[in-house]
Coordinates of C-alpha atoms in Angstrom, one line a residue:
M228 CA -23.3 -4.4 5.0
C229 CA -25.0 -6.8 2.7
P230 CA -24.1 -6.9 -1.0
K231 CA -27.6 -5.9 -2.1
R232 CA -27.6 -2.8 0.2
T233 CA -24.1 -1.8 -1.1
S234 CA -25.3 -2.1 -4.7
Q235 CA -28.4 0.1 -3.9
L236 CA -26.2 2.7 -2.3
R237 CA -23.9 2.8 -5.3
K238 CA -26.8 3.3 -7.6
I239 CA -28.1 6.1 -5.5
N240 CA -24.7 7.8 -5.4
L241 CA -24.2 7.4 -9.2
F242 CA -27.7 8.8 -9.8
Y243 CA -26.9 11.8 -7.6
Y244 CA -23.6 12.4 -9.3
S245 CA -25.0 12.1 -12.8
K246 CA -28.0 14.3 -12.0
Y247 CA -25.9 17.1 -10.4
P248 CA -22.4 16.7 -11.9
N249 CA -21.4 20.4 -11.5
K250 CA -22.7 20.7 -8.0
V251 CA -20.7 17.8 -6.6
M252 CA -17.8 16.7 -8.9
N253 CA -16.5 20.2 -9.8
R254 CA -16.6 21.8 -6.4
S255 CA -13.5 23.5 -5.1
Y256 CA -12.5 23.8 -1.5
D257 CA -13.5 27.5 -1.6
D258 CA -16.9 26.6 -2.8
F259 CA -17.2 24.0 -0.1
M260 CA -16.2 26.5 2.6
K261 CA -18.8 29.0 1.5
E262 CA -21.4 26.6 2.7
S263 CA -19.7 26.0 6.1
D264 CA -20.1 27.9 9.3
P265 CA -17.6 30.9 9.2
K266 CA -16.5 30.0 12.8
V267 CA -14.9 26.7 11.7
Q268 CA -13.1 28.1 8.6
P269 CA -9.8 28.9 10.3
L270 CA -9.7 25.4 11.9
M271 CA -10.6 23.8 8.5
D272 CA -7.9 25.8 6.8
S273 CA -5.3 24.8 9.4
L274 CA -6.1 21.1 9.1
R275 CA -6.0 21.4 5.3
K276 CA -2.6 23.1 5.3
F277 CA -1.3 20.5 7.7
C278 CA -2.5 17.6 5.5
F279 CA -0.9 19.1 2.4
S280 CA 2.4 19.5 4.4
L281 CA 2.6 15.8 4.9
G282 CA 3.8 15.2 1.4
S283 CA 3.5 16.1 -2.3
N284 CA 1.3 13.0 -2.9
V285 CA -1.6 14.2 -0.8
V286 CA -4.9 14.4 -2.7
E287 CA -7.9 16.4 -1.6
D288 CA -11.3 15.0 -2.4
I289 CA -14.2 17.4 -1.9
R290 CA -17.4 15.6 -1.0
V291 CA -20.9 17.0 -0.4
H292 CA -20.5 17.5 3.4
R293 CA -16.8 16.8 4.0
V294 CA -13.3 16.9 2.7
V295 CA -11.3 13.6 2.4
F296 CA -7.5 13.6 2.3
C297 CA -5.9 10.6 0.5
K298 CA -2.4 9.4 -0.3
S299 CA -2.4 9.5 -4.1
F300 CA -0.2 6.5 -4.8
A301 CA -2.7 4.1 -3.3
F302 CA -5.6 6.6 -3.2
R303 CA -6.3 5.4 0.3
W304 CA -7.8 8.0 2.6
F305 CA -6.2 8.9 5.9
V306 CA -8.4 11.6 7.3
D307 CA -12.0 12.6 6.6
V308 CA -12.8 16.2 7.8
E309 CA -16.4 17.3 8.3
P310 CA -17.2 20.8 9.6
Q311 CA -19.9 21.1 12.3
S312 CA -21.4 24.3 13.7
D313 CA -18.7 24.9 16.3
S314 CA -16.3 22.0 15.8
V315 CA -14.8 19.8 13.2
L316 CA -15.4 16.0 13.1
L317 CA -12.4 14.0 12.0
K318 CA -12.4 10.3 11.1
I319 CA -8.8 9.2 11.0
Q320 CA -8.0 5.9 9.3
K321 CA -5.3 4.4 11.6
S322 CA -5.2 1.1 9.7
R323 CA -7.3 -0.7 7.2
S324 CA -9.5 -2.0 10.1
E325 CA -9.3 0.8 12.6
T326 CA -10.8 4.3 12.4
Q327 CA -10.6 6.8 15.2
T328 CA -13.2 9.6 15.5
V329 CA -12.1 12.9 17.0
E330 CA -14.3 16.0 17.5
L331 CA -12.0 19.0 17.5
G332 CA -13.4 22.1 19.2
L333 CA -12.5 25.6 17.9
D334 CA -10.3 26.4 20.9
Q335 CA -8.5 22.9 21.2
D336 CA -4.8 22.4 20.6
L337 CA -4.1 20.7 17.2
D338 CA -0.7 19.1 18.2
K339 CA -2.1 15.8 19.4
T340 CA -4.6 15.5 16.6
Q341 CA -1.9 16.4 14.0
E342 CA 0.3 13.6 15.4
I343 CA -2.5 11.0 15.0
I344 CA -3.1 12.3 11.4
R345 CA 0.6 12.0 10.6
E346 CA 0.7 8.4 11.9
A347 CA -2.3 7.6 9.7
Y348 CA -0.6 9.1 6.7
N349 CA 2.6 7.3 7.3
S350 CA 0.8 3.9 7.8
I351 CA -0.3 3.9 4.2
H352 CA 2.2 2.0 2.0

């Protein structure tokens, strides 16, 4: 992305955050989930619980349409979780240059995905 475009996006984001500070910056996970499809809530809750089980330094960042989990020491994200209507879209940061996208259906087994998330968490130093 070109520097000018990045600068424009930052201005847009800062404008949005300054115009609607309570709507975006002070949202809790429960507030976020009220706007999500009830079908995906159990899956989102399971993924959230798993991410927090990885370590005491996991930080949850509630965004407008997704939840991002970071390792607090470096504040580097390792998984981005976005609820869909009947699935959850995960972007897993496997390394600084490699991101894996996984769409997890409501009836899919979490074991394989949890292992990928664990590896991403452990790769952050």
